[in-house]
Amino acid sequence: MENKIKRIKWLNGMLQKASYAYYGLDNPIMGDTEYDDLYDELQSLEGETGYILAGSPTQKVQGYVLDGFKKVTHTKPMLSANKTKDIKEIKRFLENNDFYCSYKLDGLTLIVRYKDGNFVQGITRGNGIDGEDVTEACRFIRNLPMQIPDKQDIELRGECVISWDEFKRINSTLETQYAHPRNLAAGTLRNLDLNIAKERNLSFIVFESVVPTFPNKYDGLTKLNEIGFECVGRCTGSVEDCVEAMQPEFYPYPTDGLIFELNDTELSKSLGSTSHHENCRIALKWEDELYETKLVDIKWNTSKSGLINPIAVFDPVDLDGAITTRATLHNISYIENLKLGIGDIVRVYRANMVIPKVHDNLTQSNTWELPTKCPSCGGSVEVRNENGSKTLHCSNPYCFSKLLGKLTHFVNKNAINIDGLSEQTLQKFIDLRWLRTFIDIYHLSEHKTEMYKIEGFGKKSVDKLLENIEKSRNTTLDRFIYSLSIPLIGRSASKTIAKYFGVGNAEGFYDTWNDFDFTTLEDFGDTMNKSMHDYFKDNYVMVSKLMNEFTFLNGEDNKAGVDLSDKTFVITGSLNCYKNREELVRAIEQLGGKVSGSVSSKTNYLINNDTESNSSKNKKAKELGVPIISEKDFINMIKI
Ligand SMILES: [Zn+2]
């Protein structure tokens, strides 16, 4: 069960990625049949386990329609605050009135509504008059109460933000990193895939109460704090005191200034508003101070996914108290725009006094050079265009930094299927330099004595693992091809190839792939054909060595251990997938199952493509609680 749920989660992620690439980026990453196969597998696993993730592709219409949110009109227009960078102007504005100062949060403004004490709606700022209904995503904001005391009806304004800590954590897991927590918060909240909101710790920070209104706004926020809302960081005192006390690095959330607000609600109302801002508050924007320094290097780092990130290295510079020598350059396009060159004089700053950034380049020599080799493995590199910006990637499938992902895929249940080689264990073996390529897995036994000594391993589990590795030497061609992580070649494509050459005929495949035109196979296009040829051309020595580790078996691919013994099936109605009834019977019997002619209490499944029909067999099955499944359901059942 645990593995099935894991697989469901994986499928969700994969299908999500594929459909985003297809709809959102117009740049498909897999063929339609491959997609359908994965989709069908997900649907059947969901049916079997009863486990369905919120936002599963089986549960909603696909497609990234970014205006797919309902429009909602705001209770009162959402206006901006008047802004200044001059403290004197703040003082002129406040005169001698009672005021307080709060952080100006830098996220996505959000309005939340409660009825009878229950959270009922979340709306984005939108254009200020109408916002988007993001209620469902709001349910995943970690500090937003879903129910509040005293059955109150209230409406609050606040900012949906991601803390700096969480921003760093999430970015470290993403291939294309977000530039600022604001983009990340907005991207998360407005994503139609709610799983994403669930995994990222969004926070909601209240800054204004629309209903009810409190005579004294500062005290009002304190009251909201008391019933469980997180309210914005604020202070009172002189303007100078506030500016001194409210430094951005003291606050866990991103901010882009301070808000000075009149405390008295009646006075605030009497001042009214312009079409742009309310006259009861003013924002103090922080100025980013720029510092000149000399660029001494551009360093490139390969990430786990193979993306190679550029980093600017410059002469040490004191950025508001922190000696800094590095700043991210994001991607190739960013460097191109800056026209960088080693020795150039650049101006750097700490964005919102936190992240070091290169602001501009005073020299613009544009003499920088794109690496021709991966800094991690020395393999070849390629430039890709992602969302309009150019990024650099390592194209060596055996790049040290990519190894873990490849090995994890290689050992998975649908690939070579080695039980006991978890990601953690693989990482350990990589760190010990025991694993450099797939082949090394089959030589792990050489490290047996050392393995016994690894903490938490023990003789028994090591022996079991080595036994599982030995067992995996019996395999089929489709599993073998699938396990190699060849771009665009998924499970169904691997099966198609194996079906053509014969699942046990790895030799035949190896001898002919060079001259073989894969586009002659069903659902194979030119890019898949090229992908196959490129891969085997680049890796033919490795592949041939690896093949020698295996015995390729003919016959049914049943290594996943699908076992239908003790299962009795009844077949009725016409068939679409199997040629005829005999073929379906054979498939069941090969897996140890039985087929009988009539439905009884001993029947486990009735196979009938017309699951809704009122035939006598269907009726009987319903009476006895025997599941009625279609041919497709059956195929999914034995495919797992
Ligand atoms: Zn590399």
XYZ file of C-alpha atoms and ligand atoms in Angstrom:
641
model
C 0.000 0.000 0.000
C 2.756 2.388 0.960
C 4.486 1.864 -2.361
C 1.263 2.358 -4.254
C 0.663 5.661 -2.506
C 4.217 6.670 -3.281
C 3.599 5.792 -6.893
C 0.350 7.804 -6.898
C 2.241 10.819 -5.634
C 4.929 10.350 -8.247
C 2.331 10.006 -10.998
C 0.587 13.156 -9.814
C 3.832 15.083 -10.033
C 4.798 13.644 -13.389
C 1.422 14.228 -15.014
C 1.333 17.710 -13.572
C 4.722 18.451 -15.065
C 3.736 16.971 -18.398
C 0.490 18.860 -18.596
C 2.154 22.107 -17.596
C 4.781 21.574 -20.291
C 1.989 20.873 -22.741
C -0.553 23.529 -21.862
C 1.471 26.103 -20.013
C 4.720 26.099 -21.964
C 3.547 24.613 -25.231
C 6.549 22.341 -25.090
C 5.479 18.706 -24.497
C 7.837 16.468 -22.563
C 6.123 13.183 -23.395
C 3.983 11.648 -26.103
C 0.201 11.428 -25.810
C 0.132 7.672 -25.363
C 2.783 7.846 -22.684
C 0.657 10.453 -20.922
C -2.447 8.327 -21.274
C -0.650 5.277 -19.917
C 0.447 7.150 -16.821
C -3.006 8.661 -16.431
C -4.658 5.271 -16.661
C -2.224 3.844 -14.166
C -2.983 6.663 -11.745
C -6.724 6.238 -12.142
C -6.534 2.543 -11.484
C -4.256 2.950 -8.448
C -6.606 5.565 -7.052
C -9.515 3.207 -7.525
C -7.664 0.405 -5.851
C -6.288 2.291 -2.850
C -9.026 4.882 -2.384
C -6.252 7.449 -2.071
C -6.754 10.543 -4.189
C -4.673 13.650 -3.784
C -6.344 17.035 -3.820
C -5.749 18.339 -7.296
C -5.150 14.940 -8.885
C -5.281 15.215 -12.679
C -8.027 12.571 -12.656
C -10.184 14.910 -10.584
C -10.142 18.042 -12.666
C -10.019 19.256 -16.210
C -6.425 19.782 -17.268
C -5.082 23.001 -18.656
C -3.432 25.977 -17.086
C -6.064 28.619 -17.577
C -4.677 31.369 -15.455
C -7.948 33.243 -15.522
C -9.640 30.078 -14.345
C -10.616 31.767 -11.076
C -14.007 33.240 -10.286
C -14.088 37.034 -10.104
C -15.270 38.559 -6.819
C -16.003 42.230 -6.125
C -14.341 43.796 -3.095
C -16.398 45.268 -0.242
C -14.464 48.507 -0.693
C -11.894 49.241 -3.386
C -8.361 48.154 -2.565
C -6.116 51.144 -3.026
C -2.369 51.559 -2.783
C -0.573 53.609 -0.174
C 1.110 56.877 -1.084
C 4.865 56.329 -1.098
C 7.935 58.330 -0.255
C 11.601 57.743 0.469
C 11.846 60.900 2.564
C 11.333 60.752 6.343
C 10.516 64.493 6.438
C 7.545 63.900 4.194
C 6.327 61.183 6.582
C 6.489 63.643 9.457
C 4.654 66.343 7.509
C 1.953 63.840 6.700
C 1.458 62.598 10.253
C 1.471 66.062 11.876
C 0.674 65.610 15.553
C -1.796 62.780 15.094
C -1.668 59.458 16.883
C -0.074 56.923 14.519
C 1.629 53.538 14.422
C 4.199 52.024 12.140
C 4.051 48.544 10.576
C 6.060 46.565 8.057
C 4.958 46.914 4.449
C 4.736 43.246 3.536
C 5.937 42.184 0.127
C 3.697 39.341 -0.967
C 0.274 38.915 -2.472
C -2.536 40.972 -0.917
C -5.453 38.830 0.118
C -8.902 39.385 1.604
C -10.372 36.681 3.810
C -14.030 36.403 4.771
C -15.611 34.513 7.680
C -19.292 33.765 8.229
C -20.613 32.461 11.550
C -17.016 31.984 12.585
C -16.138 29.814 9.597
C -13.692 30.691 6.854
C -15.749 31.014 3.666
C -13.746 32.924 1.086
C -10.298 34.156 0.081
C -9.876 36.739 -2.670
C -6.805 38.249 -4.289
C -6.403 41.987 -4.744
C -6.816 41.689 -8.505
C -7.304 45.117 -10.065
C -8.452 46.651 -6.777
C -12.172 46.492 -7.647
C -12.504 42.789 -8.490
C -10.272 40.007 -7.211
C -9.913 36.301 -7.904
C -11.485 33.669 -5.731
C -8.640 31.568 -4.307
C -10.643 30.055 -1.443
C -9.467 26.491 -1.966
C -5.790 27.383 -2.003
C -6.315 29.489 1.145
C -7.253 26.343 3.009
C -3.581 25.392 2.802
C -2.225 28.590 4.332
C -0.600 27.228 7.451
C -1.543 29.997 9.897
C -4.978 30.921 8.559
C -7.723 29.805 10.982
C -10.532 27.858 9.340
C -12.774 28.589 12.299
C -12.695 31.426 14.802
C -14.368 31.889 18.209
C -17.789 33.491 18.795
C -19.294 32.771 15.365
C -18.259 36.160 14.084
C -18.728 37.544 10.568
C -15.495 39.279 9.688
C -13.488 40.443 6.704
C -9.760 41.052 6.944
C -7.087 42.306 4.630
C -3.602 40.967 4.797
C -0.676 39.703 2.840
C -0.032 36.146 1.759
C 3.717 35.705 2.169
C 6.422 33.096 2.333
C 9.046 33.550 5.018
C 12.670 33.973 4.004
C 13.546 30.601 5.559
C 10.819 28.804 3.669
C 11.768 30.653 0.476
C 15.325 29.361 0.731
C 14.131 25.846 1.491
C 11.715 25.699 -1.459
C 14.118 27.316 -3.917
C 16.741 24.728 -3.061
C 14.348 22.062 -4.367
C 13.411 23.829 -7.601
C 15.175 23.647 -10.900
C 14.131 27.120 -11.993
C 14.418 29.227 -8.877
C 12.154 32.073 -7.935
C 13.802 35.475 -7.750
C 11.775 36.691 -4.772
C 9.395 35.198 -2.175
C 6.646 37.398 -3.620
C 6.742 35.545 -6.952
C 6.839 32.276 -5.115
C 3.830 33.163 -2.927
C 1.827 34.419 -5.901
C 2.791 31.436 -8.029
C 1.797 29.092 -5.250
C -1.516 30.660 -4.347
C -2.667 31.117 -7.911
C -1.611 27.641 -8.958
C -4.581 25.501 -9.833
C -2.721 22.532 -8.441
C -3.471 22.648 -4.753
C -0.799 20.097 -3.862
C 1.713 22.809 -4.437
C 0.079 25.098 -1.881
C 0.039 22.242 0.564
C 3.748 21.594 0.343
C 4.820 25.200 0.680
C 4.290 26.927 3.974
C 2.331 30.018 3.031
C 1.530 32.537 5.774
C -1.250 35.072 6.012
C -0.410 38.265 7.880
C -3.321 40.584 8.715
C -2.837 44.350 8.330
C -6.382 45.716 8.236
C -9.845 44.825 9.487
C -12.625 45.785 7.047
C -15.438 44.232 9.121
C -15.656 44.984 12.000
C -13.916 48.325 12.273
C -12.176 49.153 15.553
C -12.057 52.751 16.820
C -8.342 52.336 17.450
C -6.674 50.375 14.635
C -3.582 49.356 16.590
C -5.710 47.869 19.381
C -7.952 46.255 16.784
C -5.008 44.296 15.392
C -4.082 43.245 18.923
C -7.626 41.885 19.385
C -7.350 39.926 16.132
C -4.067 38.525 17.406
C -5.921 37.306 20.464
C -8.479 35.320 18.443
C -5.723 33.577 16.548
C -4.696 35.669 13.547
C -1.093 36.549 12.882
C -0.961 40.334 12.546
C 1.693 42.464 10.980
C 4.758 43.497 13.043
C 4.241 47.063 14.263
C 5.430 49.644 16.755
C 4.735 53.109 18.112
C 6.979 55.986 19.129
C 8.660 58.718 17.109
C 9.163 58.244 13.358
C 12.924 57.888 13.917
C 12.385 55.309 16.674
C 10.162 53.267 14.385
C 12.607 53.351 11.472
C 15.375 52.299 13.847
C 13.366 49.477 15.427
C 11.813 48.129 12.243
C 14.774 46.953 10.171
C 13.830 44.413 7.489
C 16.350 41.836 8.706
C 14.580 41.737 12.065
C 11.451 40.370 10.388
C 10.999 36.783 9.131
C 8.894 37.844 6.132
C 9.879 39.890 3.089
C 9.041 43.575 3.309
C 9.677 46.500 1.005
C 9.246 49.359 3.439
C 7.244 50.656 6.368
C 3.683 51.894 6.610
C 2.825 54.856 8.832
C -0.860 54.797 9.611
C -3.172 57.116 11.518
C -4.545 55.184 14.455
C -7.984 56.774 14.735
C -10.570 55.148 12.452
C -13.011 58.117 12.481
C -10.263 60.578 11.583
C -9.034 58.222 8.853
C -12.506 58.015 7.319
C -12.941 61.772 7.364
C -9.768 62.177 5.289
C -11.227 60.094 2.463
C -9.237 58.820 -0.470
C -8.058 59.600 -3.962
C -8.628 57.080 -6.740
C -5.127 55.813 -6.030
C -4.702 55.767 -2.271
C -6.388 56.259 1.080
C -5.346 59.422 2.892
C -4.827 57.745 6.274
C -1.470 56.129 5.567
C 1.835 56.658 3.863
C 4.595 54.211 2.970
C 8.292 54.712 3.511
C 10.216 52.850 0.829
C 13.663 51.591 1.661
C 16.350 52.737 -0.630
C 18.750 50.102 -1.877
C 22.254 51.434 -1.573
C 24.550 50.509 -4.439
C 28.195 49.626 -3.926
C 30.850 49.443 -6.609
C 33.136 46.447 -6.783
C 35.182 44.467 -9.302
C 33.912 41.226 -10.817
C 36.695 38.661 -10.402
C 34.998 35.484 -11.592
C 31.802 33.852 -12.749
C 31.483 30.451 -11.110
C 29.187 27.754 -12.460
C 27.662 25.092 -10.215
C 25.848 21.981 -11.385
C 22.713 21.207 -9.362
C 21.217 17.786 -8.693
C 18.983 18.088 -11.740
C 21.870 18.973 -14.047
C 21.028 22.679 -14.244
C 24.230 24.726 -14.112
C 23.829 27.945 -12.108
C 26.078 31.000 -12.560
C 27.373 32.942 -9.550
C 29.159 36.290 -9.623
C 32.308 36.476 -7.508
C 33.543 40.002 -6.739
C 36.006 41.815 -4.502
C 34.736 41.864 -0.908
C 32.247 44.639 -0.353
C 30.503 45.725 2.832
C 26.769 45.533 2.098
C 25.089 47.235 5.041
C 27.305 45.466 7.543
C 27.738 42.114 5.800
C 30.979 41.445 3.924
C 29.851 39.952 0.638
C 31.746 38.404 -2.283
C 29.062 36.518 -4.169
C 25.688 37.042 -5.794
C 23.544 34.800 -7.932
C 23.395 35.595 -11.642
C 20.305 33.390 -12.153
C 20.853 32.265 -15.769
C 22.554 32.975 -19.083
C 20.079 35.666 -20.150
C 20.767 37.588 -16.953
C 24.511 37.623 -17.703
C 23.883 38.611 -21.313
C 21.781 41.576 -20.231
C 24.491 42.746 -17.847
C 27.153 42.355 -20.570
C 29.532 41.014 -17.942
C 33.246 40.394 -18.225
C 35.919 39.502 -15.681
C 37.440 42.714 -14.322
C 34.314 44.789 -14.979
C 33.194 47.272 -12.347
C 29.718 46.271 -11.204
C 27.340 47.821 -8.697
C 25.893 45.424 -6.150
C 23.258 45.806 -3.453
C 21.235 43.793 -1.009
C 17.718 43.572 -2.393
C 15.416 44.698 0.400
C 18.560 44.553 2.473
C 18.661 40.749 2.297
C 19.724 39.078 -0.953
C 22.950 40.257 -2.622
C 22.372 41.162 -6.238
C 24.265 42.661 -9.141
C 22.445 45.874 -10.048
C 24.312 46.964 -13.141
C 27.645 46.816 -14.914
C 29.525 50.078 -15.432
C 32.144 48.575 -17.773
C 29.992 46.296 -19.938
C 32.969 44.611 -21.591
C 30.768 41.629 -22.457
C 33.811 39.344 -22.531
C 32.341 36.588 -20.365
C 32.517 33.063 -21.697
C 29.959 30.311 -21.602
C 31.447 27.104 -20.160
C 31.837 24.352 -22.722
C 32.094 21.617 -20.110
C 30.114 20.722 -17.011
C 32.049 21.948 -13.937
C 31.016 18.832 -12.053
C 31.840 16.032 -14.507
C 33.568 17.643 -17.467
C 30.823 16.364 -19.788
C 29.245 18.353 -22.597
C 26.680 21.058 -21.887
C 23.620 22.391 -23.662
C 21.695 25.657 -23.588
C 17.947 25.414 -23.135
C 15.268 28.026 -23.372
C 13.059 27.898 -20.313
C 10.177 30.317 -19.866
C 11.940 32.840 -22.037
C 15.323 32.692 -20.320
C 18.354 30.730 -21.418
C 19.687 28.156 -18.980
C 22.715 25.885 -19.080
C 22.493 22.147 -18.467
C 24.887 19.249 -18.240
C 24.024 16.699 -20.931
C 26.015 13.835 -19.491
C 23.518 11.322 -18.100
C 26.221 10.034 -15.766
C 27.109 13.441 -14.399
C 28.096 12.974 -10.797
C 25.561 15.549 -9.716
C 22.776 13.739 -11.575
C 23.722 10.231 -10.577
C 21.340 9.817 -7.669
C 18.257 10.569 -9.765
C 19.328 8.132 -12.478
C 20.088 5.357 -10.036
C 16.821 5.871 -8.185
C 14.983 5.507 -11.462
C 17.049 2.494 -12.479
C 16.152 0.449 -9.386
C 12.459 1.396 -9.271
C 9.770 -1.236 -9.426
C 8.850 -0.606 -13.046
C 12.453 -0.499 -14.158
C 15.020 -3.047 -12.985
C 13.171 -3.469 -9.687
C 15.648 -3.866 -6.857
C 13.996 -3.887 -3.471
C 16.003 -2.328 -0.638
C 18.012 0.202 -2.632
C 16.322 3.316 -1.312
C 17.386 6.800 -2.326
C 19.118 7.138 1.034
C 21.096 3.938 0.574
C 22.046 4.897 -2.979
C 23.271 8.273 -1.751
C 25.367 6.550 0.881
C 26.961 4.260 -1.706
C 27.577 7.211 -4.031
C 29.297 9.071 -1.188
C 31.446 6.002 -0.564
C 32.376 6.070 -4.279
C 30.986 2.575 -4.730
C 28.493 3.710 -7.337
C 29.499 5.638 -10.447
C 27.368 3.926 -13.078
C 24.531 1.391 -13.216
C 27.013 -1.438 -13.637
C 28.527 -0.742 -10.235
C 25.284 -1.937 -8.650
C 26.161 -5.434 -9.839
C 29.562 -5.202 -8.193
C 28.356 -3.980 -4.820
C 28.980 -7.451 -3.383
C 32.701 -6.632 -3.564
C 32.057 -4.211 -0.699
C 30.130 -6.715 1.383
C 32.432 -6.753 4.411
C 32.552 -2.961 4.527
C 28.790 -2.843 4.096
C 28.265 -5.036 7.148
C 29.990 -2.365 9.196
C 27.781 0.534 8.080
C 25.657 1.695 10.949
C 22.050 0.584 10.632
C 22.769 -2.007 7.936
C 23.578 -5.311 9.600
C 24.455 -8.629 8.035
C 20.900 -9.732 7.460
C 19.756 -6.682 5.521
C 22.984 -6.535 3.497
C 22.613 -10.192 2.498
C 18.991 -9.584 1.587
C 19.922 -6.562 -0.510
C 22.650 -8.443 -2.363
C 20.232 -11.281 -2.946
C 17.701 -8.851 -4.429
C 20.388 -7.437 -6.689
C 21.218 -10.946 -7.908
C 17.530 -11.643 -8.538
C 17.231 -8.508 -10.634
C 19.694 -9.966 -13.138
C 16.720 -11.737 -14.694
C 14.937 -9.059 -16.621
C 13.244 -8.138 -19.882
C 14.189 -5.781 -22.680
C 11.431 -3.284 -21.927
C 12.511 -2.940 -18.307
C 16.096 -2.597 -19.404
C 15.382 0.201 -21.874
C 13.072 1.982 -19.460
C 15.652 1.838 -16.665
C 18.218 3.812 -18.689
C 16.298 7.133 -18.377
C 16.556 7.819 -22.096
C 14.913 11.192 -22.749
C 11.323 10.786 -24.058
C 11.440 6.995 -23.741
C 9.009 6.037 -21.018
C 7.408 2.781 -20.057
C 5.029 2.436 -22.935
C 7.665 3.344 -25.528
C 10.025 0.794 -23.959
C 7.299 -1.817 -24.159
C 6.651 -1.032 -27.797
C 10.326 -1.541 -28.592
C 10.492 -4.788 -26.615
C 7.357 -6.045 -28.281
C 8.943 -5.515 -31.662
C 12.291 -7.142 -30.868
C 10.978 -9.657 -28.338
C 11.282 -9.099 -24.580
C 14.073 -11.665 -24.325
C 15.909 -10.541 -27.412
C 18.283 -7.906 -26.068
C 21.005 -9.134 -28.405
C 18.827 -8.687 -31.441
C 18.046 -5.185 -30.306
C 21.672 -4.312 -29.639
C 22.777 -5.590 -33.025
C 20.211 -3.618 -34.979
C 19.430 -0.348 -33.177
C 22.048 1.520 -35.204
C 20.235 0.962 -38.491
C 16.783 0.816 -37.032
C 14.224 3.490 -37.776
C 12.126 3.692 -34.609
C 9.529 5.846 -36.326
C 8.265 2.628 -37.905
C 6.987 1.711 -34.439
C 3.613 2.826 -33.194
C 3.600 6.309 -31.637
C 7.283 6.931 -32.294
C 8.091 10.295 -33.811
C 11.297 11.787 -35.138
C 12.411 13.232 -31.794
C 11.987 9.905 -30.027
C 13.864 8.172 -32.821
C 16.679 10.712 -32.499
C 16.680 10.360 -28.723
C 17.168 6.590 -29.025
C 19.982 6.911 -31.535
C 21.737 9.691 -29.613
C 21.565 7.746 -26.393
C 22.911 4.470 -27.720
C 25.565 6.230 -29.770
C 26.813 8.053 -26.661
C 26.572 5.056 -24.375
C 27.048 1.939 -26.466
C 30.049 0.670 -24.503
C 28.306 1.134 -21.185
C 25.106 -0.436 -22.513
C 26.904 -3.465 -23.848
C 28.724 -3.989 -20.536
C 25.516 -3.491 -18.614
C 23.634 -5.949 -20.818
C 26.197 -8.595 -19.895
C 25.055 -8.335 -16.273
C 21.571 -9.521 -17.208
C 19.754 -12.567 -18.427
C 16.891 -11.499 -20.649
C 13.824 -13.622 -20.201
C 11.161 -14.426 -22.727
C 7.515 -14.706 -21.858
C 5.172 -12.601 -19.828
C 6.624 -9.600 -18.113
C 5.589 -10.489 -14.644
C 8.506 -9.392 -12.562
C 6.426 -6.893 -10.625
C 4.984 -9.960 -8.959
C 1.371 -9.600 -10.064
C -0.162 -12.745 -8.658
C -3.726 -13.678 -9.457
C -3.717 -17.059 -7.725
C -6.791 -17.386 -5.488
C -8.545 -14.914 -7.803
C -11.517 -16.031 -9.841
C -12.751 -14.028 -12.803
C -15.915 -14.186 -14.850
C -15.902 -12.644 -18.328
C -18.992 -11.385 -20.092
C -19.869 -9.128 -23.029
C -17.709 -8.157 -25.974
C -14.004 -7.355 -25.747
C -12.100 -4.406 -27.227
C -8.539 -4.809 -26.031
C -7.976 -8.559 -26.138
C -8.365 -10.203 -29.505
C -10.842 -12.709 -28.163
C -11.990 -14.326 -24.979
C -9.362 -17.083 -25.148
C -6.595 -14.527 -25.130
C -7.979 -12.859 -22.009
C -8.421 -16.243 -20.324
C -4.809 -17.073 -21.113
C -3.627 -13.779 -19.648
C -5.481 -14.494 -16.407
C -4.286 -18.078 -16.193
C -0.684 -17.161 -16.891
C -0.756 -15.035 -13.766
C -2.223 -17.877 -11.740
C -5.861 -16.779 -11.843
C -8.960 -18.831 -12.616
C -11.818 -18.147 -14.980
C -15.292 -19.497 -14.314
C -18.537 -19.342 -16.253
C -20.949 -17.926 -13.715
C -20.924 -15.328 -10.971
C -20.990 -16.724 -7.455
C -19.829 -15.700 -3.996
C -16.429 -17.145 -4.949
C -16.037 -14.726 -7.861
C -13.542 -11.942 -7.255
C -14.124 -9.884 -10.382
C -16.608 -9.709 -13.198
C -14.974 -8.372 -16.359
C -17.531 -6.526 -18.445
C -16.870 -3.456 -20.535
C -20.476 -2.367 -20.073
C -20.240 -1.930 -16.299
C -23.659 -0.239 -16.152
C -25.637 -2.877 -18.062
C -28.512 -4.739 -16.479
C -27.468 -8.164 -17.681
C -28.105 -11.048 -15.320
C -24.384 -11.410 -14.606
C -24.092 -7.733 -13.695
C -27.148 -7.941 -11.458
C -25.825 -11.001 -9.700
C -22.423 -9.381 -9.224
C -24.029 -6.276 -7.729
C -26.118 -8.405 -5.372
C -23.039 -10.230 -4.153
C -20.874 -7.139 -4.033
C -18.510 -8.492 -6.700
C -16.625 -5.628 -8.373
C -17.434 -5.171 -12.059
C -14.362 -4.075 -13.953
C -13.681 -3.207 -17.574
C -10.962 -4.769 -19.693
C -8.927 -1.614 -19.211
C -9.243 -1.924 -15.440
C -8.003 -5.473 -15.720
C -5.045 -4.447 -17.851
C -4.157 -1.798 -15.314
C -4.438 -4.353 -12.568
C -1.854 -6.641 -14.119
C 0.350 -3.807 -15.303
C 1.331 -2.595 -11.833
Zn 27.927 17.148 -15.450
